[in-house]
mmCIF file of C-alpha atoms (C1' of nucleotides) in Angstrom:
data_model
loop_
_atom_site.group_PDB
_atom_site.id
_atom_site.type_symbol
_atom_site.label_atom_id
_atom_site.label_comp_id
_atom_site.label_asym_id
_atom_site.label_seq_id
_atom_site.Cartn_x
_atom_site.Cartn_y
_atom_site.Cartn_z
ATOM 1 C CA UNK A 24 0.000 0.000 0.000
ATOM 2 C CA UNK A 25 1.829 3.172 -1.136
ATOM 3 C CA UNK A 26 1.505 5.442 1.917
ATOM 4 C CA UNK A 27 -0.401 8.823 1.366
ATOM 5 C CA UNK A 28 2.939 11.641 0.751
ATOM 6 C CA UNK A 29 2.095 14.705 1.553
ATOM 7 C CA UNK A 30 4.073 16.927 -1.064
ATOM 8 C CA UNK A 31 6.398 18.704 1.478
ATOM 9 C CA UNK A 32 7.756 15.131 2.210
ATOM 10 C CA UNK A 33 10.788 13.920 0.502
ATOM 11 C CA UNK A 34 10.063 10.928 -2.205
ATOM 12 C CA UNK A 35 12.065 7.430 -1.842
ATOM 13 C CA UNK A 36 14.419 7.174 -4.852
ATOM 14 C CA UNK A 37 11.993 4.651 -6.567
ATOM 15 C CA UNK A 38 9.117 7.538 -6.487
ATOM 16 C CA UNK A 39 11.418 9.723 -7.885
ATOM 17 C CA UNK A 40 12.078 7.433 -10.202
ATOM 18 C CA UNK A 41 8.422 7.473 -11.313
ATOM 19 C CA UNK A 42 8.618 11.203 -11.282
ATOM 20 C CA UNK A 43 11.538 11.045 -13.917
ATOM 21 C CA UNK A 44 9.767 8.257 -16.061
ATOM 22 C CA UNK A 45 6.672 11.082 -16.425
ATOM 23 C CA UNK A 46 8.685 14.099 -17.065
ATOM 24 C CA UNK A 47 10.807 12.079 -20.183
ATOM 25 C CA UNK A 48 6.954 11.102 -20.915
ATOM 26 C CA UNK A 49 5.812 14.760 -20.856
ATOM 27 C CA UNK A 50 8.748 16.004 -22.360
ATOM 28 C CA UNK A 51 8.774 13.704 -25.610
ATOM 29 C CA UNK A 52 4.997 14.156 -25.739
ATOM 30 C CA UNK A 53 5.750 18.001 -26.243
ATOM 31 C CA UNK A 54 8.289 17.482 -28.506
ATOM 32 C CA UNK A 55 6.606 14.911 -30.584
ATOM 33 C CA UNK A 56 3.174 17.267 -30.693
ATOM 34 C CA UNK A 57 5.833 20.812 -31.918
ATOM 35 C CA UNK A 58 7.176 18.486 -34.734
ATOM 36 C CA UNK A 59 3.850 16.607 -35.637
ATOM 37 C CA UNK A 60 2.734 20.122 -36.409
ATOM 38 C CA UNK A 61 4.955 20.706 -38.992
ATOM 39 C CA UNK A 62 3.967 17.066 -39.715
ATOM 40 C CA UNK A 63 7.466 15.282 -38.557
ATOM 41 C CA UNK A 64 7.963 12.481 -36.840
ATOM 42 C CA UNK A 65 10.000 12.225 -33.414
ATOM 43 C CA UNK A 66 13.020 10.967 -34.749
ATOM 44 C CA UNK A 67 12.545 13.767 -38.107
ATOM 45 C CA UNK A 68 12.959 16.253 -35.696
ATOM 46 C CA UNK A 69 15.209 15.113 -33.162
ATOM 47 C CA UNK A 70 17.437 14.573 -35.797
ATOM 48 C CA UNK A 71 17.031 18.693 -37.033
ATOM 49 C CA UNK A 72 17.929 19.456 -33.627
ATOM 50 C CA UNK A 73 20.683 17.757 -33.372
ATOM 51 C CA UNK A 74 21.743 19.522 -37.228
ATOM 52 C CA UNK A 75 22.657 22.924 -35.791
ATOM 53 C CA UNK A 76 25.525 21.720 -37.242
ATOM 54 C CA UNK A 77 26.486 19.750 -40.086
ATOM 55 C CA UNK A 78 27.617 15.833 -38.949
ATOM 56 C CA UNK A 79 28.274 12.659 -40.799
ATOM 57 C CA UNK A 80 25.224 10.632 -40.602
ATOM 58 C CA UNK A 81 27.685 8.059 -38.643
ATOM 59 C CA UNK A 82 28.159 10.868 -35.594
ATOM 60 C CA UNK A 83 23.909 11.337 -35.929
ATOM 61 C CA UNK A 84 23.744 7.128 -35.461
ATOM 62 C CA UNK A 85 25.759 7.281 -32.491
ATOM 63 C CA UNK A 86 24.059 10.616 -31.476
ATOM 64 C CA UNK A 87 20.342 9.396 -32.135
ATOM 65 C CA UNK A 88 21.232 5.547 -30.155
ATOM 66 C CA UNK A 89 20.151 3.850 -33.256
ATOM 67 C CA UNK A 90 21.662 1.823 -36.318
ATOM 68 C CA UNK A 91 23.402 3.594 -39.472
ATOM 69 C CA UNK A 92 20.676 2.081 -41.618
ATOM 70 C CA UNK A 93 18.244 3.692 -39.893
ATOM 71 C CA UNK A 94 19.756 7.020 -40.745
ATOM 72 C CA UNK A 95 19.482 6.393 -43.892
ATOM 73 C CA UNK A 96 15.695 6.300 -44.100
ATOM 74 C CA UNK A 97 15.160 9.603 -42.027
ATOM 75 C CA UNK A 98 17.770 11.059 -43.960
ATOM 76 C CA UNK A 99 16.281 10.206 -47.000
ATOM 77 C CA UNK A 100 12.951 11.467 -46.493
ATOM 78 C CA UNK A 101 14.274 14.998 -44.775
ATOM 79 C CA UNK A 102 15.934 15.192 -48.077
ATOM 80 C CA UNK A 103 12.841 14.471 -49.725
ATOM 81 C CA UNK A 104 11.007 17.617 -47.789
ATOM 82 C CA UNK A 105 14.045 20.315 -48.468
ATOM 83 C CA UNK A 106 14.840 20.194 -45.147
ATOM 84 C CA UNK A 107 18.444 18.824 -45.268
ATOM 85 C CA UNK A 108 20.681 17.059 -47.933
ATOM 86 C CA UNK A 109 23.966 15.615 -47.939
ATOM 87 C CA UNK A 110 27.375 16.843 -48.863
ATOM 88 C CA UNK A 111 30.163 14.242 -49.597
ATOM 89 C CA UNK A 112 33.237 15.198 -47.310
ATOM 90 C CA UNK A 113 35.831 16.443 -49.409
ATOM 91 C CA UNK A 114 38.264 14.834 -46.701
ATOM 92 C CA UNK A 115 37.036 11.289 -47.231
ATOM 93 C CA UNK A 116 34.906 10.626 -49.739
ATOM 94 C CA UNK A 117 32.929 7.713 -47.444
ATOM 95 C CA UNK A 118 31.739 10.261 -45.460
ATOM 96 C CA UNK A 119 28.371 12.090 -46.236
ATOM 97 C CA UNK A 120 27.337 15.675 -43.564
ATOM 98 C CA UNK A 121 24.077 16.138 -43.691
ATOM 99 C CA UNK A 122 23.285 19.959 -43.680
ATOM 100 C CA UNK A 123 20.620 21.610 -43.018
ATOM 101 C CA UNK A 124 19.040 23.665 -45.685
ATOM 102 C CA UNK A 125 17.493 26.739 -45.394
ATOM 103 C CA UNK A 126 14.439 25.941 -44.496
ATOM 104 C CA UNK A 127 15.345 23.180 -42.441
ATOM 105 C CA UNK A 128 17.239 25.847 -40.293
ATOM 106 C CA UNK A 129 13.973 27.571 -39.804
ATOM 107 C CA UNK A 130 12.183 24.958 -39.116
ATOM 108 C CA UNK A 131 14.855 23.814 -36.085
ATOM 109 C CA UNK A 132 14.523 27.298 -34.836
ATOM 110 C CA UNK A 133 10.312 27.366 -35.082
ATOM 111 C CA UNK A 134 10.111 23.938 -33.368
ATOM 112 C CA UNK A 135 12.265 24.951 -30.476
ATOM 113 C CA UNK A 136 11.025 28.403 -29.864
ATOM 114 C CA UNK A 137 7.584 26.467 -29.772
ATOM 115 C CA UNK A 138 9.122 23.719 -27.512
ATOM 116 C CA UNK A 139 10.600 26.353 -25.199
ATOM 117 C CA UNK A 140 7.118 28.496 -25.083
ATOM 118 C CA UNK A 141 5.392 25.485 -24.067
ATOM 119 C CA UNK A 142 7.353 24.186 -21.330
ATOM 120 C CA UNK A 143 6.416 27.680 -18.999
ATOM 121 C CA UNK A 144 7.060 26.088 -16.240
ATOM 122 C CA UNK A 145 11.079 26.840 -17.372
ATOM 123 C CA UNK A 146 10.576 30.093 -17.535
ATOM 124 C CA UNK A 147 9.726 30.760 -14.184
ATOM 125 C CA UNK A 148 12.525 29.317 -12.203
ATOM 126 C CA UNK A 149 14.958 31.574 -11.382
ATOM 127 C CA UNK A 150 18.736 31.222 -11.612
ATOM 128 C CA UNK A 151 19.099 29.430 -8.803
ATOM 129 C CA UNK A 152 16.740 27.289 -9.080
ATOM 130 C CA UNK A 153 18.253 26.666 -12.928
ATOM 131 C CA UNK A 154 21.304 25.872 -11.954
ATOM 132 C CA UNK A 155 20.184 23.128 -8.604
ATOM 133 C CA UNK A 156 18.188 22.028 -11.896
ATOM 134 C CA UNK A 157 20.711 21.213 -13.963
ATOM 135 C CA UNK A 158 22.817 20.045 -11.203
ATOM 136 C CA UNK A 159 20.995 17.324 -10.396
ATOM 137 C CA UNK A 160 19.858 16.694 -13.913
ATOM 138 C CA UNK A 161 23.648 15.811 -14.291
ATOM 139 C CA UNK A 162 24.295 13.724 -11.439
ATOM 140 C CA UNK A 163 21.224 11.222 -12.434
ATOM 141 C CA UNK A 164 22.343 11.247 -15.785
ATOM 142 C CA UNK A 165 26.198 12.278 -16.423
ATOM 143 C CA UNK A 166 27.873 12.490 -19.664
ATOM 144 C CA UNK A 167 25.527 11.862 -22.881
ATOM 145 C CA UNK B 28 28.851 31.942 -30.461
ATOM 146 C CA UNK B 29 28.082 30.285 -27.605
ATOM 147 C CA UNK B 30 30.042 31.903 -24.192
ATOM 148 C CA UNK B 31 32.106 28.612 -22.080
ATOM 149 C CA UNK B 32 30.178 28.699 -19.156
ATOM 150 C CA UNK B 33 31.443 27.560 -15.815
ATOM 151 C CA UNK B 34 29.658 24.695 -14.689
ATOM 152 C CA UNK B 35 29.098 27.499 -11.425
ATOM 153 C CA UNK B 36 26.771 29.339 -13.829
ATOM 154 C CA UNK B 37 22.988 29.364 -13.972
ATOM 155 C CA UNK B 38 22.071 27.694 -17.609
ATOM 156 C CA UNK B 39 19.746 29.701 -19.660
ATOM 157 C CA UNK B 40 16.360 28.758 -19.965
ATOM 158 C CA UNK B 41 17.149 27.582 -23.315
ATOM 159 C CA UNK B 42 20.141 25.710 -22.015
ATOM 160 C CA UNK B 43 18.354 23.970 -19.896
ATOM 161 C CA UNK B 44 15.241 22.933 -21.963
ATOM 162 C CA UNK B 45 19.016 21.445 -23.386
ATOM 163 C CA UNK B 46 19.887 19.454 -20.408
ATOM 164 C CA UNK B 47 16.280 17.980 -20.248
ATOM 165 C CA UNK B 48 16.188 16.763 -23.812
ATOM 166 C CA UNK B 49 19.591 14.872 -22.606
ATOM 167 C CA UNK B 50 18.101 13.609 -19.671
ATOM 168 C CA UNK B 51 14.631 12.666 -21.324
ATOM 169 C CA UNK B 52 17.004 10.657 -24.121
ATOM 170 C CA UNK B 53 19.281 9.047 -21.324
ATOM 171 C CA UNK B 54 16.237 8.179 -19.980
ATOM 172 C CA UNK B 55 14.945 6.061 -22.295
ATOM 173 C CA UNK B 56 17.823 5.228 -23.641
ATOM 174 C CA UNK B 57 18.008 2.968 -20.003
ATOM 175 C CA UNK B 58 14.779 1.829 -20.001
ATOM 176 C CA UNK B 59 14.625 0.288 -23.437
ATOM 177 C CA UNK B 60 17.737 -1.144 -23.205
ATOM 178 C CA UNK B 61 16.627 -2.842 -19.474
ATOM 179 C CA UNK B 62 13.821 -4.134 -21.520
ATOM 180 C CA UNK B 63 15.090 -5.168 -24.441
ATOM 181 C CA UNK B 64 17.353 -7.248 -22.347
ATOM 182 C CA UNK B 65 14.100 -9.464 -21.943
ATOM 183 C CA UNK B 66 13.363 -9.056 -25.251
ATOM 184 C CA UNK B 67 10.544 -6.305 -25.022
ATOM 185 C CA UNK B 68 10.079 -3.007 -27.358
ATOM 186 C CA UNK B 69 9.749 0.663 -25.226
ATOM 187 C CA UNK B 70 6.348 0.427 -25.900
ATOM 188 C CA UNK B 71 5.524 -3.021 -24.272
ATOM 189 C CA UNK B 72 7.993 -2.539 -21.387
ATOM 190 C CA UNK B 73 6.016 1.311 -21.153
ATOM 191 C CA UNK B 74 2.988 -0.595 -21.036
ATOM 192 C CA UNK B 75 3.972 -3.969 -18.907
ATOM 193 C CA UNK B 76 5.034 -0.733 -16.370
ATOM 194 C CA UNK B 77 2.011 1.075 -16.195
ATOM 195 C CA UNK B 78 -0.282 -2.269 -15.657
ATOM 196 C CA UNK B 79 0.634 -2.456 -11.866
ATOM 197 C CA UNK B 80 -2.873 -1.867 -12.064
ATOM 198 C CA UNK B 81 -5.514 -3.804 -14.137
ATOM 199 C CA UNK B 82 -6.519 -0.975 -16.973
ATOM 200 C CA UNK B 83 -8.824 -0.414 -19.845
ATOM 201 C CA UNK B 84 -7.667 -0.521 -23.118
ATOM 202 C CA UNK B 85 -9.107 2.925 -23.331
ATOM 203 C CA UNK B 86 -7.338 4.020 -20.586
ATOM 204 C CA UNK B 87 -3.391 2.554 -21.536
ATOM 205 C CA UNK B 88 -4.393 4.511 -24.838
ATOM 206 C CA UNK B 89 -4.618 7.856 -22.981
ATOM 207 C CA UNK B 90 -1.346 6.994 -20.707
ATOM 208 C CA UNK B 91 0.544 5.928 -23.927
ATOM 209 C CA UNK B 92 -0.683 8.735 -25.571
ATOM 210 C CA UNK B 93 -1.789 6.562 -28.719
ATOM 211 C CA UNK B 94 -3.911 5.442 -30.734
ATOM 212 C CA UNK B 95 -7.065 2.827 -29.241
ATOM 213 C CA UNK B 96 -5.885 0.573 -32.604
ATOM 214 C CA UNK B 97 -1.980 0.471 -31.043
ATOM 215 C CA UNK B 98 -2.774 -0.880 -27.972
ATOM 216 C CA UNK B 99 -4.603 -3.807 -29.742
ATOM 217 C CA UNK B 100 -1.381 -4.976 -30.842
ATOM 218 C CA UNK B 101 0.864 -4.294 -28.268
ATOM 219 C CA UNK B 102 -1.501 -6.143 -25.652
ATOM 220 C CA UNK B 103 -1.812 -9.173 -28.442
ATOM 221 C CA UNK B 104 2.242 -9.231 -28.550
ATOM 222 C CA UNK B 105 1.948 -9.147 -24.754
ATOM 223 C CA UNK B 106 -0.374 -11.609 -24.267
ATOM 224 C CA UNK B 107 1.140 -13.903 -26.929
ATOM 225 C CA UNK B 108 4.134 -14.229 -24.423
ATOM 226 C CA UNK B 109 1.820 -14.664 -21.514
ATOM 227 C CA UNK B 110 2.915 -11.487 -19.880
ATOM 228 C CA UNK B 111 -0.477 -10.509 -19.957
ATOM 229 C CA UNK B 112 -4.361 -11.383 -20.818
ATOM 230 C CA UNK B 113 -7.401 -9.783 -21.082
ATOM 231 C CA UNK B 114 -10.319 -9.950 -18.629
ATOM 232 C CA UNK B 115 -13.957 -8.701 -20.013
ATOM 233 C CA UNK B 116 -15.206 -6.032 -17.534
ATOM 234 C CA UNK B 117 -18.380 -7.811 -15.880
ATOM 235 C CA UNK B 118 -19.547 -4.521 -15.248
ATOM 236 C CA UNK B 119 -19.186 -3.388 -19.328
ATOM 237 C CA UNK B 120 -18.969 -6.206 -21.380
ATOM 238 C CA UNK B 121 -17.678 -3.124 -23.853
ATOM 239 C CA UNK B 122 -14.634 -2.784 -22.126
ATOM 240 C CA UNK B 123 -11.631 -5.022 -21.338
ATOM 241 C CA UNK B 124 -9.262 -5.083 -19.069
ATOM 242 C CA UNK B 125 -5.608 -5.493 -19.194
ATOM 243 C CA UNK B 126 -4.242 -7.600 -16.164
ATOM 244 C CA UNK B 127 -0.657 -9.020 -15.562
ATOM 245 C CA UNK B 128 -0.175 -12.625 -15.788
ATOM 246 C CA UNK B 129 2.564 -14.128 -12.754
ATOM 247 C CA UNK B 130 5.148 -13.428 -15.544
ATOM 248 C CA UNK B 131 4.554 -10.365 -16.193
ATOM 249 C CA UNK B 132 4.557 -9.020 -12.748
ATOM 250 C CA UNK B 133 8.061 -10.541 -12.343
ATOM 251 C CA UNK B 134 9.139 -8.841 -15.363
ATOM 252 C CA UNK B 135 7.728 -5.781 -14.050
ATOM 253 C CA UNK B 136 9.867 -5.794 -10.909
ATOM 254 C CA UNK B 137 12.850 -6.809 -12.671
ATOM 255 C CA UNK B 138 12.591 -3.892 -15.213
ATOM 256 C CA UNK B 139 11.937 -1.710 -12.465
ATOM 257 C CA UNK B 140 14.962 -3.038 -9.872
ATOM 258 C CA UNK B 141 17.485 -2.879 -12.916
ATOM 259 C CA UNK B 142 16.473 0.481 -14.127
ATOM 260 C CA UNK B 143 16.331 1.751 -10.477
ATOM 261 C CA UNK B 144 19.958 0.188 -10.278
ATOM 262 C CA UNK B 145 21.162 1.714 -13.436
ATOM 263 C CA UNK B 146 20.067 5.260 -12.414
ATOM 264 C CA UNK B 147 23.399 5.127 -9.803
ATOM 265 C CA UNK B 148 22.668 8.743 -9.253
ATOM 266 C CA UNK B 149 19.382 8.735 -7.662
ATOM 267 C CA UNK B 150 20.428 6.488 -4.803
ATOM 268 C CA UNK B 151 23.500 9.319 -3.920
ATOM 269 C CA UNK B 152 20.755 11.915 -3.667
ATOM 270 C CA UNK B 153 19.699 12.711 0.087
ATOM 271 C CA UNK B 154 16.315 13.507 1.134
ATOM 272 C CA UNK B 155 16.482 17.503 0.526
ATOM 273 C CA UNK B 156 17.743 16.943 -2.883
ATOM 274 C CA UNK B 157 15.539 14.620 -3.922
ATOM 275 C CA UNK B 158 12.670 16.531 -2.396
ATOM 276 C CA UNK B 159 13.923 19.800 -4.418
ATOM 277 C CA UNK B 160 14.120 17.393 -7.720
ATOM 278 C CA UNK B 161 10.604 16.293 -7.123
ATOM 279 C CA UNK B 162 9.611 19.511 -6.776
ATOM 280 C CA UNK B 163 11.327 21.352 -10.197
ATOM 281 C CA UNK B 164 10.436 18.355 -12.310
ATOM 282 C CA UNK B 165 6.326 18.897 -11.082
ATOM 283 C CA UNK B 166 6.450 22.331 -11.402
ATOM 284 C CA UNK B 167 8.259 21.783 -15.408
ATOM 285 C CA UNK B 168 6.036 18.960 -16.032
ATOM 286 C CA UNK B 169 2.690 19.963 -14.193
ATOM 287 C CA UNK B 170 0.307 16.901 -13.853
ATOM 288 C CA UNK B 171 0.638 14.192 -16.323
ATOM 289 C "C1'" DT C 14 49.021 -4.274 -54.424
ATOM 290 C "C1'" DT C 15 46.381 -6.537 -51.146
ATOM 291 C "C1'" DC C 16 43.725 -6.627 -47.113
ATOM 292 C "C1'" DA C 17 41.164 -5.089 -43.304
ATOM 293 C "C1'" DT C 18 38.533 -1.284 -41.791
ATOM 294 C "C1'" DT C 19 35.226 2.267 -42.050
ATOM 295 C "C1'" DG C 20 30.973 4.901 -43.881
ATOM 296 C "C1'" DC C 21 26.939 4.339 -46.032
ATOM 297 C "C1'" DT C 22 23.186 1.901 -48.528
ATOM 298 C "C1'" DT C 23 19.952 -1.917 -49.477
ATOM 299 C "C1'" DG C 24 16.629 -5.544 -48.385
ATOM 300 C "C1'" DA C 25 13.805 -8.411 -45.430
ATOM 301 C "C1'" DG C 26 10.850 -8.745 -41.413
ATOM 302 C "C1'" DG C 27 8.813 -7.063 -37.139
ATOM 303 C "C1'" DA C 28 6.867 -3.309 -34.321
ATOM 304 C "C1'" DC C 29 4.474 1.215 -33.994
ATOM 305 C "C1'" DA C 30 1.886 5.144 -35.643
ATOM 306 C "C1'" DT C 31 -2.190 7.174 -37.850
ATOM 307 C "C1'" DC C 32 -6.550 6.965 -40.062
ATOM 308 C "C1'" DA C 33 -10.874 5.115 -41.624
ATOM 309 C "C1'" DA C 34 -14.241 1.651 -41.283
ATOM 310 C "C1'" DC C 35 -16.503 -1.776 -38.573
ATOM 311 C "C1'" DC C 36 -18.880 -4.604 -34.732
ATOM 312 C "C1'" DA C 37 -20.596 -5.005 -30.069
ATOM 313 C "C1'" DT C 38 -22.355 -2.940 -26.177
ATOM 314 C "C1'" DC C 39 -24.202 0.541 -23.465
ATOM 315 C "C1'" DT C 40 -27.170 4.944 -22.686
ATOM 316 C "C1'" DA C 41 -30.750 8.199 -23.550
ATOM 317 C "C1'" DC C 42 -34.828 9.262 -25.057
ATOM 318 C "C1'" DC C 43 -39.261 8.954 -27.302
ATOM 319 C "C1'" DG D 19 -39.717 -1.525 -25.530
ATOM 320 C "C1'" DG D 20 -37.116 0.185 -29.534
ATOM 321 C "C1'" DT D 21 -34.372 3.163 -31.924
ATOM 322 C "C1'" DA D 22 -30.373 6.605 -32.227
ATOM 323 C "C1'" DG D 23 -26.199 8.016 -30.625
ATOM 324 C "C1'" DA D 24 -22.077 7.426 -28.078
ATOM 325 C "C1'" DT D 25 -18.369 4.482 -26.472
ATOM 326 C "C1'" DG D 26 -14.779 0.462 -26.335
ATOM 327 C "C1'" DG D 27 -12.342 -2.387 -29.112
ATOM 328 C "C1'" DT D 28 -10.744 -4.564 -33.453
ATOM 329 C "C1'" DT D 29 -9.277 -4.722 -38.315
ATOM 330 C "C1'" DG D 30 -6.924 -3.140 -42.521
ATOM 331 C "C1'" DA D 31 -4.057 -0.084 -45.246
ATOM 332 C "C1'" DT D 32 -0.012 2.787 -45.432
ATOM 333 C "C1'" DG D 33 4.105 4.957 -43.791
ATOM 334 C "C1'" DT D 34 7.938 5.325 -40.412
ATOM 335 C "C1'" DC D 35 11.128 3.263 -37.530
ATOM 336 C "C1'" DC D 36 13.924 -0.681 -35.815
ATOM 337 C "C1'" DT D 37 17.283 -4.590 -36.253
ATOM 338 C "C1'" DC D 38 20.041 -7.492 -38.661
ATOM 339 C "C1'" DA D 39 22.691 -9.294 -42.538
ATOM 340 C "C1'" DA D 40 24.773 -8.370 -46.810
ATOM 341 C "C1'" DG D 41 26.877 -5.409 -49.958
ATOM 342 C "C1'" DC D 42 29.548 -1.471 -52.218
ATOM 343 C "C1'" DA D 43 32.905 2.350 -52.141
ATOM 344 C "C1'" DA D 44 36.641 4.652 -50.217
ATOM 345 C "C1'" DT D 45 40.438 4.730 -46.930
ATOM 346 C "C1'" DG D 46 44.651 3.252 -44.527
ATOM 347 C "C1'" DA D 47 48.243 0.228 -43.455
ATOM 348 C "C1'" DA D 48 51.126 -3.804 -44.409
#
DNA sequence: TTCATTGCTTGAGGACATCAACCATCTACC
DNA sequence: GGTAGATGGTTGATGTCCTCAAGCAATGAA
């Protein structure tokens, strides 16, 4: 029987846990509604984000937790919209950057001023409270 | 050009929206690989987590955020590896309800020890931190 | 050169996602 | 009652993603 917490009481590391496994739930939810708007998938615009600058789609595999193949695909069809293409390294020929177009830049920039004005509840913590934020943010989950 | 801030500096708002789309990833990034280690998706581990309770279809659509027509298929794949059945409400022969099997209760609290003992970092957080955490991540991500 | 490695693509098969259409049941109302 | 509308769930079609195995092209080192 989970115990009634009153909210000024401190939650066990497995509540928190919970707590985490709703805010990564809320915040994908956001994220995935922004880019459905613009009617992209999750991964579509993950990957824009992660295009602020111009990577071989090998870096965006590793970056994005998922197989090169599977770059490919989203690749392909960001291509497809104008929102990126590819540029063959003039270093090493294997290597394709994906860059971000024009529009595609716009569309990075739209979808996280969006993202941003949604999530209010950012807004209002101060800079203290930003920084214990991000400090503990880091000590659950350090590194990548 | 982005200014090298000490890590003794408050983050930006924007900066921080940053940090939680880390987090969110590493996040999941955990808890589908703690599931795929039994050979579940995100999706059915999401699921197999959220059915501590017996549920409504209906109602695991809401929580997933999906479609009705999804959870048809993820409960079929579920129940196909007796993780799960369903149970025809007597009360609405309409609805049915999604209930654990002995299996998939035990999977349940493995997913959820092995997670819990992946996220090191939660454990080394005392009861004023984890309070505070609590606290920012409602007040980011208000209700569900 | 030759060989092993690396970056990317392709193809097959499964899992999700969305949408429209459908059946069964329940609820309201005449 | 009996009919209409709403609700819970399933099915089917189509597209995206996921994984894995196989393959090609370019690189780097022996």
């Amino acid at each position: 029987m989970t115990p009634t917490t009153p909210t000024s009481t401190a939650p066990s590391p497995v509540q928190l846990m919970d707590q985490l496994a709703q805010a990564a739930a809320g915040y994908y939810r956001a994220f995935a509604a922004v880019a459905a708007e613009r009617g992209l998938t999750l991964m579509q615009g993950k990957m824009l984000s992660l295009l602020r600058r111009p990577m071989p789609m090998r870096t965006l595999a590793e970056l994005l937790a998922c197989d090169a193949s599977n770059v490919t695909g989203i690749v392909d069809r960001l291509e497809a919209r104008g929102l990126a293409r590819r540029e063959v390294d003039p270093g090493d020929r294997r290597i394709k950057n994906v860059v971000l177009t024009e529009e595609g830049e716009e569309t990075v920039r739209a979808i996280r001023a969006e993202l941003m004005s949604g999530l209010t509840g950012l807004e209002q913590l101060d800079e203290e409270e930003r920084l214990t934020f991000q400090e503990l943010l880091v000590r659950v989950f350090p590194l990548a």
